[in-house]
Structures are given as C-alpha cells and as structure tokens.
Amino acid sequence: MRTKLVVGNWKMSPTSREGAALVEAFIKQVDYLWDVDIVVCPPYVAIPRVRELVKDTQVKLGAQDVFWEDSGAFTGKVSARMLSEFCCDYCIVGHSEARGRFGGYEPPIGTREYFSETDETVNRKIKALLYYSISPILCVGETKPERSVGETEKVVERQVRGALAGVDPSELYTFVVAYEPVWAIGTGDTCDPGEAERVCAFIRGVVAGVADQDLAESVRILYGGSVKPENARELFGQANIDGGLVGGASLDADGFARIVMSA
Ligand code: PGA
C-alpha cells in the first residue's frame, strides 16, 4: 500500500518571510493529518526559515532543484551536500520549467537556453541526490505538440529511462515520479483524470522495465498540472496516482490544506 504524497512547489513565488507565514497558516490546518505525506519546496533562500517551522511537524522539506557537483566554481548553484545540511528530504528534478518548456508561457526567443535541463543533467542530479539520501521527485511530461502527434508515451519513457540510466535500482525505494503534462502546468487546463491515470500506469510499467516489478509497485507516481481543491479528489482517487505535485494552488494555505485532505 503506497502512502499518498502531496508536494507543494512554491516556485519563485514567496520570499522567506512570505513562505514562513504561508507554512505557519498551512500547518495549523493539517496538524492532525498523519496518514498522508506532505512536502513543501520553498525557494532556496526560504529553506532555513521554513525548516525551523516544519521541524517538529509532519511536513517535510524539499528543494526545487540541485546541482550535481558537491562544491567548486559553479556560481549560483546549490549542491545536494548543501541541501542535506538543511535536512531537505526531497528535491524536484527535471521540472519542465527547468527544461525550458513552459505550459501557458512561451519564453522569449533566446532565453530558453537559460533553462536547458536535459535527461543527462537530470540523471546526474538524481545520482547526487541519492548519494546524500535525498529523495528525487523526477518530473516528466509531454508538450501539447508532442501529445497531438501521439508521442506522449515516447517522451515520458525517454525521460524516465534517461533519468535512471546507470542508477542501481536498490537505491530507488524513496524515488518519486511526477507526471506533469507541460500543457497543464499553470494553465488551468488539468489533464482528464482517466487520461492521467493511463499515463501514470504506463510510467509504472516503464519503472518496472528499468528496475523490477516490486520497485514499480512501491514507487509513488504523482500527477501535477493545475491541481486544485476542486479536482484533487478525483485525480488522487485513481489507482496509479499516488498524490500530486501542486504549484499555484500550494500558495494558498487553505486551498493547499483542502488538496492534502483530498489525499
Ligand atoms: P501548477 O504547477 O499546479 O501551477 O500547474 C505544477 C508544477 O509546475 O509543478
């Protein structure tokens, strides 16, 4: 039996002070809920303050990205070694925004390369996180043009296989996958629950092929892309959807608490 997991991805939204107020208001509403795993992923600069506030609660801490080297001349980067010092239990990797693929927003020509995550960099990040016992939350998902030409399965399979290349399956028991169709992120255009279930079941099959059936059965597969209090229950009720990766709706303490309660 997989425990449901709901992850709030705060993106580049709250400052440290705003994040502290958000998590304080949120914790008050969920402090009796111990049968669902809850994670918040603040921007790096908010992690120290949020960490103090979640310390003795059931809310776990995650980061939104990581760099694969431990230390060195990598200006602006944060390593898994640094995240482990702040007790980050989880870290998002391969988010479509980091891959330069946005849902409702087309970045201006010439700026995409600033976000140029690839399957290879995702793979390096996953290895670095596992070394420090931080659970990777691997984001995969197709764009609208890819879906319209029937390439959804091909894209997510390539992303999962690329991310896990050379990773020992025995290290993957805390690994999480988030199926996030790019066209559903931040657009309000949520994927139909039956279709999200179909793709999540497909992803579980890919994990079984890369590792084994036992691992595939235990790995949590989340859905992300315009999850709201109104649609969370139906999405999380699907057999292969083990919770959600929630962006915009995690910035409202009441709404995020309602989404967690749906799980
Ligand atoms: P959204 O974002 O819930 O705002 O669509 C989800 C995500 O990007 O993880």
GROMACS .gro file of C-alpha atoms and ligand atoms in nm:
model
  272
    1MET     CA    1   0.000   0.000   0.000
    2ARG     CA    2   0.154   0.331  -0.109
    3THR     CA    3   0.108   0.628   0.126
    4LYS     CA    4  -0.028   0.929  -0.061
    5LEU     CA    5   0.215   1.217  -0.106
    6VAL     CA    6   0.129   1.580  -0.175
    7VAL     CA    7   0.411   1.818  -0.266
    8GLY     CA    8   0.380   2.196  -0.280
    9ASN     CA    9   0.612   2.354  -0.537
   10TRP     CA   10   0.631   2.718  -0.440
   11LYS     CA   11   0.845   2.803  -0.745
   12MET     CA   12   0.989   3.158  -0.737
   13SER     CA   13   0.684   3.298  -0.557
   14PRO     CA   14   0.718   3.365  -0.182
   15THR     CA   15   1.004   3.546  -0.013
   16SER     CA   16   1.141   3.389   0.302
   17ARG     CA   17   0.904   3.596   0.516
   18GLU     CA   18   0.601   3.518   0.300
   19GLY     CA   19   0.693   3.149   0.293
   20ALA     CA   20   0.713   3.143   0.672
   21ALA     CA   21   0.366   3.294   0.703
   22LEU     CA   22   0.230   3.052   0.443
   23VAL     CA   23   0.367   2.741   0.607
   24GLU     CA   24   0.255   2.854   0.954
   25ALA     CA   25  -0.101   2.903   0.833
   26PHE     CA   26  -0.091   2.571   0.647
   27ILE     CA   27   0.046   2.363   0.936
   28LYS     CA   28  -0.238   2.477   1.164
   29GLN     CA   29  -0.485   2.318   0.922
   30VAL     CA   30  -0.318   1.984   0.872
   31ASP     CA   31  -0.158   1.909   1.207
   32TYR     CA   32  -0.397   1.618   1.269
   33LEU     CA   33  -0.329   1.453   0.932
   34TRP     CA   34  -0.063   1.186   0.976
   35ASP     CA   35  -0.173   0.935   0.713
   36VAL     CA   36  -0.054   1.140   0.417
   37ASP     CA   37   0.300   1.256   0.341
   38ILE     CA   38   0.329   1.631   0.289
   39VAL     CA   39   0.625   1.819   0.142
   40VAL     CA   40   0.681   2.187   0.074
   41CYS     CA   41   0.950   2.305  -0.168
   42PRO     CA   42   1.036   2.671  -0.098
   43PRO     CA   43   1.288   2.876  -0.297
   44TYR     CA   44   1.641   2.811  -0.162
   45VAL     CA   45   1.657   3.135   0.035
   46ALA     CA   46   1.339   3.046   0.226
   47ILE     CA   47   1.457   2.697   0.321
   48PRO     CA   48   1.634   2.788   0.651
   49ARG     CA   49   1.334   2.973   0.791
   50VAL     CA   50   1.075   2.722   0.671
   51ARG     CA   51   1.289   2.441   0.807
   52GLU     CA   52   1.262   2.584   1.160
   53LEU     CA   53   0.884   2.599   1.129
   54VAL     CA   54   0.830   2.246   0.996
   55LYS     CA   55   1.089   2.084   1.225
   56ASP     CA   56   0.854   1.918   1.472
   57THR     CA   57   0.563   1.869   1.235
   58GLN     CA   58   0.471   1.605   0.978
   59VAL     CA   59   0.551   1.848   0.695
   60LYS     CA   60   0.875   1.758   0.518
   61LEU     CA   61   1.109   1.991   0.334
   62GLY     CA   62   1.211   1.975  -0.030
   63ALA     CA   63   1.414   2.184  -0.272
   64GLN     CA   64   1.316   2.279  -0.626
   65ASP     CA   65   1.644   2.191  -0.796
   66VAL     CA   66   2.005   2.094  -0.727
   67PHE     CA   67   2.343   2.089  -0.899
   68TRP     CA   68   2.525   1.757  -0.927
   69GLU     CA   69   2.875   1.859  -0.816
   70ASP     CA   70   2.947   1.872  -0.442
   71SER     CA   71   3.132   2.204  -0.443
   72GLY     CA   72   3.352   2.418  -0.660
   73ALA     CA   73   3.348   2.707  -0.904
   74PHE     CA   74   2.982   2.683  -1.004
   75THR     CA   75   2.847   3.030  -0.937
   76GLY     CA   76   2.483   3.036  -0.839
   77LYS     CA   77   2.448   2.661  -0.793
   78VAL     CA   78   2.343   2.467  -0.482
   79SER     CA   79   2.464   2.111  -0.422
   80ALA     CA   80   2.297   1.806  -0.270
   81ARG     CA   81   2.559   1.823   0.006
   82MET     CA   82   2.431   2.172   0.093
   83LEU     CA   83   2.068   2.062   0.085
   84SER     CA   84   2.137   1.769   0.315
   85GLU     CA   85   2.275   2.010   0.576
   86PHE     CA   86   1.933   2.175   0.578
   87CYS     CA   87   1.752   1.843   0.621
   88CYS     CA   88   1.586   1.850   0.280
   89ASP     CA   89   1.425   1.510   0.241
   90TYR     CA   90   1.312   1.564  -0.118
   91CYS     CA   91   1.422   1.756  -0.426
   92ILE     CA   92   1.241   1.820  -0.753
   93VAL     CA   93   1.446   1.742  -1.066
   94GLY     CA   94   1.371   1.782  -1.435
   95HIS     CA   95   1.080   2.019  -1.389
   96SER     CA   96   0.957   2.126  -1.731
   97GLU     CA   97   1.031   2.489  -1.642
   98ALA     CA   98   1.394   2.390  -1.575
   99ARG     CA   99   1.387   2.204  -1.907
  100GLY     CA  100   1.279   2.529  -2.075
  101ARG     CA  101   0.929   2.401  -2.155
  102PHE     CA  102   0.652   2.613  -2.014
  103GLY     CA  103   0.279   2.547  -2.008
  104GLY     CA  104   0.094   2.871  -2.052
  105TYR     CA  105   0.403   3.085  -2.110
  106GLU     CA  106   0.635   3.092  -2.408
  107PRO     CA  107   0.971   3.234  -2.300
  108PRO     CA  108   1.107   3.494  -2.539
  109ILE     CA  109   1.336   3.363  -2.815
  110GLY     CA  110   1.691   3.350  -2.687
  111THR     CA  111   1.603   3.291  -2.322
  112ARG     CA  112   1.513   2.920  -2.338
  113GLU     CA  113   1.873   2.808  -2.315
  114TYR     CA  114   1.895   2.952  -1.964
  115PHE     CA  115   1.671   2.668  -1.855
  116SER     CA  116   1.835   2.396  -2.059
  117GLU     CA  117   1.791   2.089  -1.839
  118THR     CA  118   1.843   1.763  -2.032
  119ASP     CA  119   1.789   1.396  -1.950
  120GLU     CA  120   2.161   1.373  -1.886
  121THR     CA  121   2.174   1.660  -1.636
  122VAL     CA  122   1.864   1.516  -1.466
  123ASN     CA  123   2.044   1.183  -1.438
  124ARG     CA  124   2.348   1.346  -1.276
  125LYS     CA  125   2.127   1.530  -1.030
  126ILE     CA  126   1.943   1.214  -0.933
  127LYS     CA  127   2.271   1.035  -0.862
  128ALA     CA  128   2.392   1.326  -0.648
  129LEU     CA  129   2.066   1.335  -0.450
  130LEU     CA  130   2.065   0.960  -0.388
  131TYR     CA  131   2.423   0.980  -0.262
  132TYR     CA  132   2.301   1.218   0.009
  133SER     CA  133   1.983   1.016   0.077
  134ILE     CA  134   1.756   1.288  -0.060
  135SER     CA  135   1.452   1.153  -0.246
  136PRO     CA  136   1.437   1.278  -0.605
  137ILE     CA  137   1.099   1.386  -0.741
  138LEU     CA  138   1.151   1.333  -1.114
  139CYS     CA  139   0.919   1.539  -1.336
  140VAL     CA  140   0.827   1.404  -1.676
  141GLY     CA  141   0.565   1.508  -1.927
  142GLU     CA  142   0.490   1.593  -2.286
  143THR     CA  143   0.417   1.925  -2.453
  144LYS     CA  144   0.095   1.989  -2.642
  145PRO     CA  145   0.255   1.940  -2.986
  146GLU     CA  146   0.408   1.611  -2.866
  147ARG     CA  147   0.069   1.493  -2.741
  148SER     CA  148  -0.105   1.597  -3.060
  149VAL     CA  149   0.122   1.371  -3.269
  150GLY     CA  150   0.079   1.077  -3.029
  151GLU     CA  151   0.425   1.098  -2.870
  152THR     CA  152   0.325   1.114  -2.503
  153GLU     CA  153   0.446   0.764  -2.417
  154LYS     CA  154   0.765   0.800  -2.618
  155VAL     CA  155   0.855   1.128  -2.441
  156VAL     CA  156   0.785   1.012  -2.085
  157GLU     CA  157   0.959   0.679  -2.142
  158ARG     CA  158   1.269   0.856  -2.274
  159GLN     CA  159   1.266   1.093  -1.976
  160VAL     CA  160   1.229   0.814  -1.717
  161ARG     CA  161   1.491   0.589  -1.879
  162GLY     CA  162   1.732   0.880  -1.926
  163ALA     CA  163   1.690   0.991  -1.566
  164LEU     CA  164   1.759   0.644  -1.428
  165ALA     CA  165   2.046   0.541  -1.656
  166GLY     CA  166   2.314   0.369  -1.451
  167VAL     CA  167   2.125   0.408  -1.122
  168ASP     CA  168   2.120   0.097  -0.903
  169PRO     CA  169   1.750   0.004  -0.858
  170SER     CA  170   1.815  -0.083  -0.493
  171GLU     CA  171   1.873   0.290  -0.431
  172LEU     CA  172   1.536   0.387  -0.570
  173TYR     CA  173   1.298   0.287  -0.293
  174THR     CA  174   1.232   0.652  -0.197
  175PHE     CA  175   1.223   0.773  -0.556
  176VAL     CA  176   0.913   0.965  -0.674
  177VAL     CA  177   0.793   1.038  -1.028
  178ALA     CA  178   0.561   1.327  -1.111
  179TYR     CA  179   0.371   1.307  -1.437
  180GLU     CA  180   0.328   1.671  -1.536
  181PRO     CA  181   0.192   1.728  -1.886
  182VAL     CA  182   0.357   2.057  -1.982
  183TRP     CA  183   0.036   2.196  -2.131
  184ALA     CA  184  -0.141   2.151  -1.796
  185ILE     CA  185   0.112   2.344  -1.586
  186GLY     CA  186  -0.009   2.681  -1.471
  187THR     CA  187  -0.276   2.690  -1.743
  188GLY     CA  188  -0.586   2.574  -1.554
  189ASP     CA  189  -0.616   2.307  -1.825
  190THR     CA  190  -0.600   1.999  -1.598
  191CYS     CA  191  -0.546   1.658  -1.758
  192ASP     CA  192  -0.856   1.438  -1.757
  193PRO     CA  193  -0.819   1.205  -1.452
  194GLY     CA  194  -0.871   0.892  -1.663
  195GLU     CA  195  -0.602   1.002  -1.907
  196ALA     CA  196  -0.363   1.099  -1.623
  197GLU     CA  197  -0.422   0.753  -1.475
  198ARG     CA  198  -0.346   0.588  -1.809
  199VAL     CA  199  -0.010   0.771  -1.842
  200CYS     CA  200   0.081   0.712  -1.475
  201ALA     CA  201   0.014   0.338  -1.521
  202PHE     CA  202   0.235   0.348  -1.831
  203ILE     CA  203   0.513   0.517  -1.628
  204ARG     CA  204   0.484   0.244  -1.363
  205GLY     CA  205   0.538  -0.010  -1.641
  206VAL     CA  206   0.850   0.177  -1.756
  207VAL     CA  207   0.987   0.176  -1.400
  208ALA     CA  208   0.922  -0.199  -1.386
  209GLY     CA  209   1.123  -0.239  -1.707
  210VAL     CA  210   1.413  -0.027  -1.580
  211ALA     CA  211   1.415  -0.180  -1.230
  212ASP     CA  212   1.168  -0.454  -1.136
  213GLN     CA  213   0.801  -0.510  -1.060
  214ASP     CA  214   0.843  -0.482  -0.680
  215LEU     CA  215   1.005  -0.142  -0.709
  216ALA     CA  216   0.746  -0.027  -0.963
  217GLU     CA  217   0.471  -0.124  -0.719
  218SER     CA  218   0.627   0.077  -0.436
  219VAL     CA  219   0.734   0.389  -0.628
  220ARG     CA  220   0.497   0.681  -0.584
  221ILE     CA  221   0.374   0.842  -0.904
  222LEU     CA  222   0.218   1.186  -0.865
  223TYR     CA  223   0.014   1.392  -1.104
  224GLY     CA  224   0.095   1.762  -1.148
  225GLY     CA  225  -0.056   2.036  -1.364
  226SER     CA  226  -0.332   2.267  -1.242
  227VAL     CA  227  -0.425   2.054  -0.940
  228LYS     CA  228  -0.687   2.244  -0.738
  229PRO     CA  229  -0.909   2.171  -0.438
  230GLU     CA  230  -1.194   2.103  -0.685
  231ASN     CA  231  -1.019   1.833  -0.888
  232ALA     CA  232  -0.775   1.678  -0.640
  233ARG     CA  233  -1.008   1.411  -0.504
  234GLU     CA  234  -1.086   1.260  -0.844
  235LEU     CA  235  -0.723   1.271  -0.956
  236PHE     CA  236  -0.587   1.119  -0.634
  237GLY     CA  237  -0.859   0.853  -0.641
  238GLN     CA  238  -0.707   0.688  -0.950
  239ALA     CA  239  -0.532   0.355  -0.890
  240ASN     CA  240  -0.190   0.467  -1.015
  241ILE     CA  241  -0.194   0.827  -0.896
  242ASP     CA  242  -0.036   0.845  -0.551
  243GLY     CA  243  -0.082   1.216  -0.489
  244GLY     CA  244   0.010   1.543  -0.651
  245LEU     CA  245   0.278   1.798  -0.727
  246VAL     CA  246   0.098   2.127  -0.677
  247GLY     CA  247   0.225   2.464  -0.797
  248GLY     CA  248  -0.005   2.767  -0.792
  249ALA     CA  249  -0.262   2.614  -0.558
  250SER     CA  250   0.004   2.540  -0.292
  251LEU     CA  251   0.048   2.915  -0.237
  252ASP     CA  252  -0.288   2.938  -0.064
  253ALA     CA  253  -0.276   2.776   0.281
  254ASP     CA  254  -0.649   2.694   0.290
  255GLY     CA  255  -0.661   2.560  -0.065
  256PHE     CA  256  -0.346   2.354  -0.022
  257ALA     CA  257  -0.482   2.209   0.303
  258ARG     CA  258  -0.800   2.107   0.116
  259ILE     CA  259  -0.591   1.938  -0.153
  260VAL     CA  260  -0.395   1.748   0.114
  261MET     CA  261  -0.721   1.641   0.279
  262SER     CA  262  -0.837   1.501  -0.058
  263ALA     CA  263  -0.542   1.264  -0.045
  264PGA     P1  264   0.060   2.423  -1.129
  264PGA     O1  265   0.214   2.379  -1.134
  264PGA     O2  266  -0.007   2.343  -1.020
  264PGA     O3  267   0.061   2.569  -1.100
  264PGA     O4  268   0.002   2.391  -1.261
  264PGA     C1  269   0.252   2.247  -1.110
  264PGA     C2  270   0.401   2.236  -1.122
  264PGA     O5  271   0.460   2.307  -1.203
  264PGA     O6  272   0.466   2.157  -1.051
   0.00000   0.00000   0.00000
